[in-house]
């Protein structure tokens, strides 16, 4: 098993536990400094999130829609794709939670919009002034910034969703700086012990 880990300093380890099985997978972290500098280009999926399903709010092994739409986004030259729910409200990305900034205030879709409440989303909602609300595609023109999050990528600036461009990133960059510092400080404290 050690050979599988050789050469991977910054990687993703995924563990899936069931009553009968333990499955793990290891892969390199493919997010590069260039991704963070350039920011993501996204569009909106034609596949809808079913906010009425109790399964959508839990981390399960059913990633079918997400995998297919992530592949479709990549084939279309996009970095990520947004899901809308059945009410046409923005829900989440294929592998991320989404946030928007208007006049320095941070907004994110309500959990009831049919999203998996990720760990980093929870961290930001707990440590920052974040308003959970309903956001529609037609409202995007009123926001100056956008970013997406997940545990592997951290905080990723978004430059464009469909035809809407986000030219600013002041709040996003400050959140990235503070989050990275928190991660470094936490890692340093663990090494001292």
CSV table of N, CA and C in Angstrom, one decimal, residues 22-190:
chain,number,residue,atom,x,y,z
A,22,UNK,N,-15.1,-1.5,3.3
A,22,UNK,CA,-14.2,-0.3,3.5
A,22,UNK,C,-13.6,-0.1,2.2
A,23,UNK,N,-13.8,1.1,1.6
A,23,UNK,CA,-13.3,1.4,0.2
A,23,UNK,C,-12.5,2.7,0.4
A,24,UNK,N,-11.3,2.7,-0.2
A,24,UNK,CA,-10.6,4.0,-0.2
A,24,UNK,C,-10.0,4.3,-1.6
A,25,UNK,N,-9.9,5.5,-1.8
A,25,UNK,CA,-9.2,5.9,-3.1
A,25,UNK,C,-8.3,7.1,-2.8
A,26,UNK,N,-7.2,7.2,-3.5
A,26,UNK,CA,-6.2,8.2,-3.3
A,26,UNK,C,-5.9,8.8,-4.7
A,27,UNK,N,-5.9,10.2,-4.7
A,27,UNK,CA,-5.6,10.8,-5.9
A,27,UNK,C,-4.9,12.1,-5.6
A,28,UNK,N,-4.1,12.6,-6.6
A,28,UNK,CA,-3.5,13.9,-6.5
A,28,UNK,C,-4.5,15.0,-6.4
A,29,UNK,N,-4.2,16.1,-5.7
A,29,UNK,CA,-5.0,17.3,-5.7
A,29,UNK,C,-4.7,18.0,-7.0
A,30,UNK,N,-5.7,18.1,-7.9
A,30,UNK,CA,-5.5,18.7,-9.2
A,30,UNK,C,-5.7,20.3,-9.3
A,31,UNK,N,-6.0,20.9,-8.1
A,31,UNK,CA,-6.2,22.3,-8.1
A,31,UNK,C,-4.8,23.0,-8.0
A,32,UNK,N,-4.5,23.8,-8.9
A,32,UNK,CA,-3.1,24.4,-9.0
A,32,UNK,C,-3.2,25.9,-8.7
A,33,UNK,N,-2.0,26.5,-8.4
A,33,UNK,CA,-2.0,28.0,-8.1
A,33,UNK,C,-2.6,28.8,-9.3
A,34,UNK,N,-2.4,28.3,-10.5
A,34,UNK,CA,-3.0,28.9,-11.7
A,34,UNK,C,-4.5,29.0,-11.7
A,35,UNK,N,-5.1,27.9,-11.2
A,35,UNK,CA,-6.6,27.9,-11.0
A,35,UNK,C,-7.1,29.0,-10.1
A,36,UNK,N,-6.4,29.2,-9.0
A,36,UNK,CA,-6.8,30.3,-8.1
A,36,UNK,C,-6.5,31.7,-8.6
A,37,UNK,N,-5.5,31.8,-9.4
A,37,UNK,CA,-5.2,33.1,-10.0
A,37,UNK,C,-6.2,33.4,-11.2
A,38,UNK,N,-6.5,32.4,-12.0
A,38,UNK,CA,-7.4,32.6,-13.1
A,38,UNK,C,-8.8,32.7,-12.7
A,39,UNK,N,-9.2,31.8,-11.7
A,39,UNK,CA,-10.6,31.7,-11.3
A,39,UNK,C,-11.3,30.8,-12.2
A,40,UNK,N,-12.5,30.3,-11.7
A,40,UNK,CA,-13.3,29.3,-12.5
A,40,UNK,C,-14.2,30.0,-13.5
A,41,UNK,N,-14.4,29.3,-14.5
A,41,UNK,CA,-15.5,29.7,-15.5
A,41,UNK,C,-16.5,28.6,-15.4
A,42,UNK,N,-17.8,29.0,-15.2
A,42,UNK,CA,-18.9,28.1,-15.0
A,42,UNK,C,-20.1,28.3,-15.9
A,43,UNK,N,-21.0,27.4,-15.9
A,43,UNK,CA,-22.2,27.6,-16.6
A,43,UNK,C,-23.3,26.9,-15.7
A,44,UNK,N,-24.5,26.9,-16.2
A,44,UNK,CA,-25.6,26.3,-15.5
A,44,UNK,C,-26.1,25.0,-16.1
A,45,UNK,N,-26.2,24.0,-15.3
A,45,UNK,CA,-26.6,22.7,-15.7
A,45,UNK,C,-28.1,22.7,-16.1
A,46,UNK,N,-28.4,21.8,-17.1
A,46,UNK,CA,-29.8,21.6,-17.4
A,46,UNK,C,-30.4,20.5,-16.5
A,47,UNK,N,-29.6,19.8,-15.8
A,47,UNK,CA,-30.1,18.9,-14.8
A,47,UNK,C,-30.5,19.6,-13.5
A,48,UNK,N,-31.6,19.3,-13.0
A,48,UNK,CA,-32.2,20.0,-11.8
A,48,UNK,C,-31.9,19.2,-10.5
A,49,UNK,N,-31.6,19.9,-9.4
A,49,UNK,CA,-31.5,19.4,-8.1
A,49,UNK,C,-32.9,19.2,-7.5
A,50,UNK,N,-33.2,18.1,-7.0
A,50,UNK,CA,-34.5,17.8,-6.4
A,50,UNK,C,-34.5,18.1,-4.9
A,51,UNK,N,-34.8,19.4,-4.6
A,51,UNK,CA,-34.8,19.8,-3.2
A,51,UNK,C,-35.8,19.1,-2.3
A,52,UNK,N,-36.7,18.4,-2.9
A,52,UNK,CA,-37.7,17.6,-2.1
A,52,UNK,C,-37.2,16.2,-1.7
A,53,UNK,N,-36.1,15.8,-2.2
A,53,UNK,CA,-35.5,14.5,-1.9
A,53,UNK,C,-34.7,14.6,-0.6
A,54,UNK,N,-35.0,13.7,0.4
A,54,UNK,CA,-34.2,13.8,1.6
A,54,UNK,C,-32.7,13.4,1.4
A,55,UNK,N,-32.4,12.7,0.3
A,55,UNK,CA,-31.1,12.2,0.0
A,55,UNK,C,-30.1,13.3,-0.4
A,56,UNK,N,-30.7,14.4,-1.0
A,56,UNK,CA,-29.8,15.4,-1.5
A,56,UNK,C,-29.0,16.2,-0.4
A,57,UNK,N,-29.5,16.1,0.8
A,57,UNK,CA,-28.9,16.8,1.9
A,57,UNK,C,-27.8,16.0,2.6
A,58,UNK,N,-27.5,14.8,2.2
A,58,UNK,CA,-26.6,13.9,2.8
A,58,UNK,C,-25.5,13.4,1.9
A,59,UNK,N,-24.3,13.2,2.4
A,59,UNK,CA,-23.2,12.7,1.6
A,59,UNK,C,-23.4,11.2,1.4
A,60,UNK,N,-23.7,10.8,0.2
A,60,UNK,CA,-23.9,9.4,-0.1
A,60,UNK,C,-23.0,9.0,-1.2
A,61,UNK,N,-23.1,7.8,-1.6
A,61,UNK,CA,-22.2,7.3,-2.7
A,61,UNK,C,-23.0,7.5,-4.0
A,62,UNK,N,-24.1,8.2,-4.1
A,62,UNK,CA,-24.8,8.5,-5.3
A,62,UNK,C,-24.4,9.8,-5.9
A,63,UNK,N,-23.3,9.8,-6.7
A,63,UNK,CA,-22.8,11.0,-7.3
A,63,UNK,C,-23.0,11.1,-8.8
A,64,UNK,N,-24.0,10.3,-9.2
A,64,UNK,CA,-24.2,10.1,-10.7
A,64,UNK,C,-24.4,11.5,-11.4
A,65,UNK,N,-25.3,12.3,-11.0
A,65,UNK,CA,-25.6,13.6,-11.6
A,65,UNK,C,-24.3,14.4,-11.6
A,66,UNK,N,-23.7,14.5,-10.4
A,66,UNK,CA,-22.5,15.3,-10.3
A,66,UNK,C,-21.3,14.9,-11.2
A,67,UNK,N,-21.1,13.6,-11.2
A,67,UNK,CA,-20.0,13.1,-12.1
A,67,UNK,C,-20.3,13.4,-13.5
A,68,UNK,N,-21.5,13.1,-14.0
A,68,UNK,CA,-21.8,13.3,-15.4
A,68,UNK,C,-21.7,14.8,-15.8
A,69,UNK,N,-22.3,15.7,-14.9
A,69,UNK,CA,-22.3,17.1,-15.2
A,69,UNK,C,-20.9,17.7,-15.1
A,70,UNK,N,-20.1,17.2,-14.2
A,70,UNK,CA,-18.7,17.7,-14.1
A,70,UNK,C,-17.9,17.3,-15.4
A,71,UNK,N,-18.1,16.1,-15.9
A,71,UNK,CA,-17.5,15.7,-17.1
A,71,UNK,C,-18.0,16.5,-18.3
A,72,UNK,N,-19.3,16.8,-18.3
A,72,UNK,CA,-19.9,17.6,-19.4
A,72,UNK,C,-19.3,19.0,-19.3
A,73,UNK,N,-19.2,19.6,-18.1
A,73,UNK,CA,-18.6,20.9,-18.0
A,73,UNK,C,-17.2,21.0,-18.5
A,74,UNK,N,-16.4,20.0,-18.1
A,74,UNK,CA,-15.0,19.9,-18.6
A,74,UNK,C,-15.0,19.8,-20.1
A,75,UNK,N,-15.8,19.0,-20.7
A,75,UNK,CA,-15.9,18.8,-22.2
A,75,UNK,C,-16.3,20.2,-22.9
A,76,UNK,N,-17.1,21.0,-22.2
A,76,UNK,CA,-17.5,22.3,-22.7
A,76,UNK,C,-16.5,23.4,-22.4
A,77,UNK,N,-15.4,23.1,-21.8
A,77,UNK,CA,-14.4,24.1,-21.5
A,77,UNK,C,-14.7,24.8,-20.2
A,78,UNK,N,-15.5,24.3,-19.3
A,78,UNK,CA,-15.8,24.9,-18.1
A,78,UNK,C,-15.1,24.2,-16.9
A,79,UNK,N,-14.9,25.0,-15.8
A,79,UNK,CA,-14.3,24.4,-14.6
A,79,UNK,C,-15.3,23.7,-13.7
A,80,UNK,N,-16.6,24.2,-13.8
A,80,UNK,CA,-17.6,23.7,-12.8
A,80,UNK,C,-18.9,24.1,-13.4
A,81,UNK,N,-20.0,23.5,-12.9
A,81,UNK,CA,-21.3,23.7,-13.4
A,81,UNK,C,-22.3,23.9,-12.2
A,82,UNK,N,-23.2,24.8,-12.3
A,82,UNK,CA,-24.2,25.0,-11.2
A,82,UNK,C,-25.5,24.3,-11.4
A,83,UNK,N,-26.0,23.7,-10.4
A,83,UNK,CA,-27.3,23.1,-10.4
A,83,UNK,C,-28.4,24.1,-9.9
A,84,UNK,N,-29.5,24.2,-10.6
A,84,UNK,CA,-30.7,24.9,-10.1
A,84,UNK,C,-31.6,23.8,-9.5
A,85,UNK,N,-32.5,24.2,-8.6
A,85,UNK,CA,-33.5,23.3,-8.1
A,85,UNK,C,-34.7,23.4,-9.0
A,86,UNK,N,-35.8,22.7,-8.6
A,86,UNK,CA,-37.0,22.6,-9.4
A,86,UNK,C,-37.7,23.9,-9.4
A,87,UNK,N,-37.4,24.9,-8.4
A,87,UNK,CA,-38.0,26.2,-8.4
A,87,UNK,C,-37.1,27.2,-9.1
A,88,UNK,N,-36.1,26.8,-9.8
A,88,UNK,CA,-35.1,27.6,-10.6
A,88,UNK,C,-34.2,28.5,-9.6
A,89,UNK,N,-34.1,28.0,-8.4
A,89,UNK,CA,-33.2,28.7,-7.5
A,89,UNK,C,-31.8,28.0,-7.6
A,90,UNK,N,-30.8,28.8,-7.4
A,90,UNK,CA,-29.4,28.3,-7.4
A,90,UNK,C,-29.2,27.4,-6.2
A,91,UNK,N,-28.7,26.2,-6.4
A,91,UNK,CA,-28.5,25.2,-5.4
A,91,UNK,C,-27.0,25.1,-5.0
A,92,UNK,N,-26.3,24.4,-5.9
A,92,UNK,CA,-24.9,24.2,-5.6
A,92,UNK,C,-24.2,23.8,-6.9
A,93,UNK,N,-22.8,23.7,-6.9
A,93,UNK,CA,-22.1,23.2,-8.0
A,93,UNK,C,-22.0,21.7,-8.0
A,94,UNK,N,-21.4,21.2,-9.1
A,94,UNK,CA,-21.3,19.7,-9.2
A,94,UNK,C,-20.4,19.1,-8.1
A,95,UNK,N,-19.4,19.9,-7.6
A,95,UNK,CA,-18.5,19.5,-6.6
A,95,UNK,C,-18.3,20.6,-5.5
A,96,UNK,N,-19.2,21.6,-5.5
A,96,UNK,CA,-18.9,22.7,-4.6
A,96,UNK,C,-20.2,23.4,-4.1
A,97,UNK,N,-20.0,24.2,-3.1
A,97,UNK,CA,-21.0,25.1,-2.6
A,97,UNK,C,-20.6,26.5,-3.2
A,98,UNK,N,-21.6,27.3,-3.4
A,98,UNK,CA,-21.4,28.6,-4.1
A,98,UNK,C,-21.8,29.8,-3.2
A,99,UNK,N,-21.0,30.8,-3.3
A,99,UNK,CA,-21.2,32.1,-2.6
A,99,UNK,C,-21.1,33.2,-3.5
A,100,UNK,N,-21.8,34.3,-3.2
A,100,UNK,CA,-21.8,35.5,-3.9
A,100,UNK,C,-21.6,36.7,-3.0
A,101,UNK,N,-21.0,37.8,-3.5
A,101,UNK,CA,-20.7,39.0,-2.7
A,101,UNK,C,-21.3,40.2,-3.4
A,102,UNK,N,-22.1,41.0,-2.6
A,102,UNK,CA,-22.7,42.2,-3.1
A,102,UNK,C,-22.4,43.3,-2.0
A,103,UNK,N,-21.7,44.4,-2.4
A,103,UNK,CA,-21.4,45.5,-1.5
A,103,UNK,C,-20.8,45.0,-0.2
A,104,UNK,N,-19.9,44.0,-0.3
A,104,UNK,CA,-19.1,43.5,0.8
A,104,UNK,C,-19.8,42.4,1.6
A,105,UNK,N,-21.1,42.2,1.4
A,105,UNK,CA,-21.9,41.2,2.1
A,105,UNK,C,-21.8,39.9,1.3
A,106,UNK,N,-21.7,38.8,2.1
A,106,UNK,CA,-21.6,37.4,1.5
A,106,UNK,C,-23.0,36.7,1.5
A,107,UNK,N,-23.4,36.1,0.4
A,107,UNK,CA,-24.6,35.4,0.3
A,107,UNK,C,-24.4,34.0,-0.2
A,108,UNK,N,-25.2,33.1,0.2
A,108,UNK,CA,-25.2,31.7,-0.3
A,108,UNK,C,-26.6,31.1,-0.3
A,109,UNK,N,-26.8,30.1,-1.1
A,109,UNK,CA,-28.2,29.5,-1.1
A,109,UNK,C,-28.5,28.9,0.2
A,110,UNK,N,-29.8,28.9,0.6
A,110,UNK,CA,-30.3,28.2,1.7
A,110,UNK,C,-30.1,26.7,1.5
A,111,UNK,N,-29.9,26.0,2.6
A,111,UNK,CA,-29.8,24.5,2.5
A,111,UNK,C,-31.0,24.0,1.9
A,112,UNK,N,-32.2,24.6,2.2
A,112,UNK,CA,-33.5,24.1,1.6
A,112,UNK,C,-33.6,24.2,0.1
A,113,UNK,N,-32.6,24.8,-0.5
A,113,UNK,CA,-32.5,24.9,-2.0
A,113,UNK,C,-32.1,23.6,-2.6
A,114,UNK,N,-31.7,22.6,-1.7
A,114,UNK,CA,-31.4,21.3,-2.2
A,114,UNK,C,-29.9,21.1,-2.4
A,115,UNK,N,-29.1,21.4,-1.4
A,115,UNK,CA,-27.7,21.3,-1.5
A,115,UNK,C,-27.1,20.5,-0.3
A,116,UNK,N,-25.9,20.0,-0.6
A,116,UNK,CA,-25.2,19.3,0.5
A,116,UNK,C,-24.4,20.4,1.3
A,117,UNK,N,-24.7,20.5,2.5
A,117,UNK,CA,-24.0,21.6,3.3
A,117,UNK,C,-22.6,21.1,3.7
A,118,UNK,N,-21.7,21.6,2.8
A,118,UNK,CA,-20.3,21.1,3.0
A,118,UNK,C,-19.6,21.7,4.2
A,119,UNK,N,-18.5,21.1,4.6
A,119,UNK,CA,-17.7,21.5,5.7
A,119,UNK,C,-17.2,22.9,5.6
A,120,UNK,N,-16.7,23.3,4.5
A,120,UNK,CA,-16.2,24.6,4.3
A,120,UNK,C,-17.3,25.7,4.3
A,121,UNK,N,-18.4,25.3,3.7
A,121,UNK,CA,-19.6,26.1,3.7
A,121,UNK,C,-20.0,26.4,5.2
A,122,UNK,N,-20.0,25.4,6.0
A,122,UNK,CA,-20.4,25.5,7.4
A,122,UNK,C,-19.4,26.4,8.1
A,123,UNK,N,-18.1,26.2,7.8
A,123,UNK,CA,-17.1,27.0,8.4
A,123,UNK,C,-17.3,28.5,8.1
A,124,UNK,N,-17.5,28.8,6.9
A,124,UNK,CA,-17.7,30.2,6.5
A,124,UNK,C,-19.0,30.8,7.1
A,125,UNK,N,-20.1,30.0,7.1
A,125,UNK,CA,-21.3,30.5,7.7
A,125,UNK,C,-21.1,30.7,9.2
A,126,UNK,N,-20.2,30.0,9.9
A,126,UNK,CA,-20.0,30.1,11.3
A,126,UNK,C,-19.0,31.3,11.6
A,127,UNK,N,-18.1,31.5,10.7
A,127,UNK,CA,-17.0,32.5,11.1
A,127,UNK,C,-17.2,33.8,10.4
A,128,UNK,N,-18.0,33.9,9.4
A,128,UNK,CA,-18.2,35.2,8.6
A,128,UNK,C,-19.7,35.6,8.7
A,129,UNK,N,-20.0,36.8,8.3
A,129,UNK,CA,-21.4,37.3,8.2
A,129,UNK,C,-21.9,36.8,6.9
A,130,UNK,N,-22.6,35.7,6.8
A,130,UNK,CA,-23.1,35.1,5.6
A,130,UNK,C,-24.6,35.1,5.7
A,131,UNK,N,-25.3,35.6,4.6
A,131,UNK,CA,-26.7,35.5,4.6
A,131,UNK,C,-27.2,34.4,3.7
A,132,UNK,N,-27.9,33.4,4.2
A,132,UNK,CA,-28.4,32.3,3.5
A,132,UNK,C,-29.8,32.8,2.9
A,133,UNK,N,-29.9,32.7,1.5
A,133,UNK,CA,-31.1,33.2,0.9
A,133,UNK,C,-31.4,32.5,-0.4
A,134,UNK,N,-32.4,32.9,-1.1
A,134,UNK,CA,-32.8,32.3,-2.4
A,134,UNK,C,-32.1,33.2,-3.5
A,135,UNK,N,-31.4,32.5,-4.4
A,135,UNK,CA,-30.7,33.3,-5.4
A,135,UNK,C,-31.1,32.7,-6.8
A,136,UNK,N,-31.5,33.5,-7.7
A,136,UNK,CA,-31.9,33.1,-9.0
A,136,UNK,C,-30.9,33.6,-10.1
A,137,UNK,N,-30.7,32.9,-11.2
A,137,UNK,CA,-29.8,33.2,-12.2
A,137,UNK,C,-29.9,34.7,-12.6
A,138,UNK,N,-31.2,35.1,-12.8
A,138,UNK,CA,-31.4,36.5,-13.2
A,138,UNK,C,-30.9,37.5,-12.2
A,139,UNK,N,-30.6,37.1,-11.0
A,139,UNK,CA,-30.1,38.0,-9.9
A,139,UNK,C,-28.6,38.2,-10.0
A,140,UNK,N,-27.9,37.3,-10.7
A,140,UNK,CA,-26.5,37.3,-10.7
A,140,UNK,C,-25.8,38.6,-11.1
A,141,UNK,N,-26.5,39.3,-11.9
A,141,UNK,CA,-25.9,40.6,-12.4
A,141,UNK,C,-25.8,41.6,-11.3
A,142,UNK,N,-26.4,41.4,-10.2
A,142,UNK,CA,-26.4,42.4,-9.0
A,142,UNK,C,-25.2,42.1,-8.1
A,143,UNK,N,-24.5,41.0,-8.3
A,143,UNK,CA,-23.4,40.6,-7.4
A,143,UNK,C,-22.0,41.0,-8.1
A,144,UNK,N,-21.1,41.4,-7.3
A,144,UNK,CA,-19.8,41.8,-7.8
A,144,UNK,C,-18.8,40.7,-7.8
A,145,UNK,N,-19.0,39.7,-6.9
A,145,UNK,CA,-18.0,38.6,-6.7
A,145,UNK,C,-18.8,37.3,-6.6
A,146,UNK,N,-18.0,36.2,-6.9
A,146,UNK,CA,-18.5,34.9,-6.7
A,146,UNK,C,-17.4,33.9,-6.4
A,147,UNK,N,-17.6,33.0,-5.5
A,147,UNK,CA,-16.6,31.9,-5.3
A,147,UNK,C,-17.3,30.6,-4.9
A,148,UNK,N,-16.6,29.5,-5.1
A,148,UNK,CA,-17.1,28.2,-4.7
A,148,UNK,C,-16.1,27.6,-3.7
A,149,UNK,N,-16.6,26.6,-3.0
A,149,UNK,CA,-15.8,26.0,-1.9
A,149,UNK,C,-16.1,24.5,-1.9
A,150,UNK,N,-15.0,23.8,-1.5
A,150,UNK,CA,-15.1,22.4,-1.0
A,150,UNK,C,-13.9,22.1,-0.2
A,151,UNK,N,-13.9,21.0,0.5
A,151,UNK,CA,-12.8,20.7,1.4
A,151,UNK,C,-11.4,20.5,0.7
A,152,UNK,N,-11.4,20.1,-0.6
A,152,UNK,CA,-10.2,19.9,-1.3
A,152,UNK,C,-9.7,21.2,-1.9
A,153,UNK,N,-10.5,21.9,-2.6
A,153,UNK,CA,-10.1,23.2,-3.2
A,153,UNK,C,-10.0,24.3,-2.3
A,154,UNK,N,-10.7,24.3,-1.2
A,154,UNK,CA,-10.7,25.5,-0.3
A,154,UNK,C,-11.7,26.5,-0.9
A,155,UNK,N,-11.2,27.7,-1.1
A,155,UNK,CA,-12.0,28.8,-1.6
A,155,UNK,C,-11.5,29.1,-3.0
A,156,UNK,N,-12.3,29.0,-4.0
A,156,UNK,CA,-11.9,29.3,-5.4
A,156,UNK,C,-12.7,30.4,-6.0
A,157,UNK,N,-12.0,31.5,-6.5
A,157,UNK,CA,-12.7,32.6,-7.2
A,157,UNK,C,-13.4,32.1,-8.4
A,158,UNK,N,-14.6,32.7,-8.7
A,158,UNK,CA,-15.3,32.4,-10.0
A,158,UNK,C,-15.3,33.7,-10.8
A,159,UNK,N,-14.9,33.6,-12.0
A,159,UNK,CA,-14.8,34.8,-12.9
A,159,UNK,C,-16.1,35.0,-13.8
A,160,UNK,N,-16.7,33.8,-14.0
A,160,UNK,CA,-17.9,33.9,-14.9
A,160,UNK,C,-18.8,32.7,-14.7
A,161,UNK,N,-20.1,33.0,-14.8
A,161,UNK,CA,-21.2,32.0,-14.8
A,161,UNK,C,-22.0,32.4,-16.0
A,162,UNK,N,-22.0,31.5,-17.0
A,162,UNK,CA,-22.7,31.8,-18.3
A,162,UNK,C,-22.2,33.1,-18.8
A,163,UNK,N,-23.1,34.0,-19.1
A,163,UNK,CA,-22.8,35.3,-19.6
A,163,UNK,C,-22.5,36.4,-18.6
A,164,UNK,N,-22.5,36.1,-17.3
A,164,UNK,CA,-22.3,37.0,-16.2
A,164,UNK,C,-20.8,36.9,-15.8
A,165,UNK,N,-20.1,38.1,-15.8
A,165,UNK,CA,-18.7,38.1,-15.4
A,165,UNK,C,-18.7,38.8,-14.0
A,166,UNK,N,-17.7,38.3,-13.2
A,166,UNK,CA,-17.5,38.8,-11.9
A,166,UNK,C,-16.1,39.4,-11.9
A,167,UNK,N,-16.0,40.7,-12.0
A,167,UNK,CA,-14.7,41.4,-12.2
A,167,UNK,C,-13.9,41.6,-10.8
A,168,UNK,N,-14.7,41.6,-9.7
A,168,UNK,CA,-14.0,41.9,-8.5
A,168,UNK,C,-13.7,40.6,-7.7
A,169,UNK,N,-12.8,40.7,-6.8
A,169,UNK,CA,-12.5,39.5,-5.9
A,169,UNK,C,-11.8,39.9,-4.6
A,170,UNK,N,-12.1,41.2,-4.2
A,170,UNK,CA,-11.5,41.7,-2.9
A,170,UNK,C,-11.9,40.8,-1.7
A,171,UNK,N,-13.2,40.6,-1.5
A,171,UNK,CA,-13.7,39.9,-0.4
A,171,UNK,C,-13.2,38.4,-0.5
A,172,UNK,N,-13.3,37.9,-1.7
A,172,UNK,CA,-12.9,36.5,-2.0
A,172,UNK,C,-11.4,36.3,-1.6
A,173,UNK,N,-10.5,37.2,-2.0
A,173,UNK,CA,-9.1,37.0,-1.8
A,173,UNK,C,-8.8,37.1,-0.3
A,174,UNK,N,-9.5,38.0,0.4
A,174,UNK,CA,-9.3,38.1,1.9
A,174,UNK,C,-9.8,36.9,2.6
A,175,UNK,N,-10.9,36.3,2.2
A,175,UNK,CA,-11.4,35.0,2.7
A,175,UNK,C,-10.4,33.9,2.5
A,176,UNK,N,-9.8,33.9,1.3
A,176,UNK,CA,-8.8,32.9,0.9
A,176,UNK,C,-7.6,33.0,1.8
A,177,UNK,N,-7.2,34.2,2.0
A,177,UNK,CA,-6.0,34.5,2.9
A,177,UNK,C,-6.2,34.0,4.3
A,178,UNK,N,-7.4,34.4,4.9
A,178,UNK,CA,-7.7,34.0,6.2
A,178,UNK,C,-7.9,32.5,6.4
A,179,UNK,N,-8.5,31.9,5.4
A,179,UNK,CA,-8.7,30.4,5.5
A,179,UNK,C,-7.4,29.7,5.4
A,180,UNK,N,-6.5,30.1,4.5
A,180,UNK,CA,-5.2,29.4,4.3
A,180,UNK,C,-4.4,29.6,5.6
A,181,UNK,N,-4.5,30.8,6.2
A,181,UNK,CA,-3.7,31.0,7.5
A,181,UNK,C,-4.3,30.1,8.6
A,182,UNK,N,-5.6,29.9,8.7
A,182,UNK,CA,-6.2,29.0,9.7
A,182,UNK,C,-5.7,27.6,9.4
A,183,UNK,N,-5.7,27.2,8.2
A,183,UNK,CA,-5.3,25.8,7.9
A,183,UNK,C,-3.8,25.6,8.3
A,184,UNK,N,-2.9,26.6,7.9
A,184,UNK,CA,-1.5,26.5,8.3
A,184,UNK,C,-1.3,26.5,9.8
A,185,UNK,N,-2.0,27.4,10.5
A,185,UNK,CA,-1.9,27.5,12.0
A,185,UNK,C,-2.4,26.2,12.6
A,186,UNK,N,-3.4,25.6,12.1
A,186,UNK,CA,-3.9,24.3,12.6
A,186,UNK,C,-2.9,23.2,12.4
A,187,UNK,N,-2.3,23.1,11.2
A,187,UNK,CA,-1.3,22.1,10.9
A,187,UNK,C,-0.1,22.3,11.8
A,188,UNK,N,0.3,23.5,12.0
A,188,UNK,CA,1.5,23.8,12.8
A,188,UNK,C,1.3,23.4,14.3
A,189,UNK,N,0.1,23.6,14.8
A,189,UNK,CA,-0.3,23.2,16.2
A,189,UNK,C,-0.2,21.7,16.3
A,190,UNK,N,-0.7,21.0,15.3
A,190,UNK,CA,-0.7,19.5,15.3
A,190,UNK,C,0.7,19.0,15.2
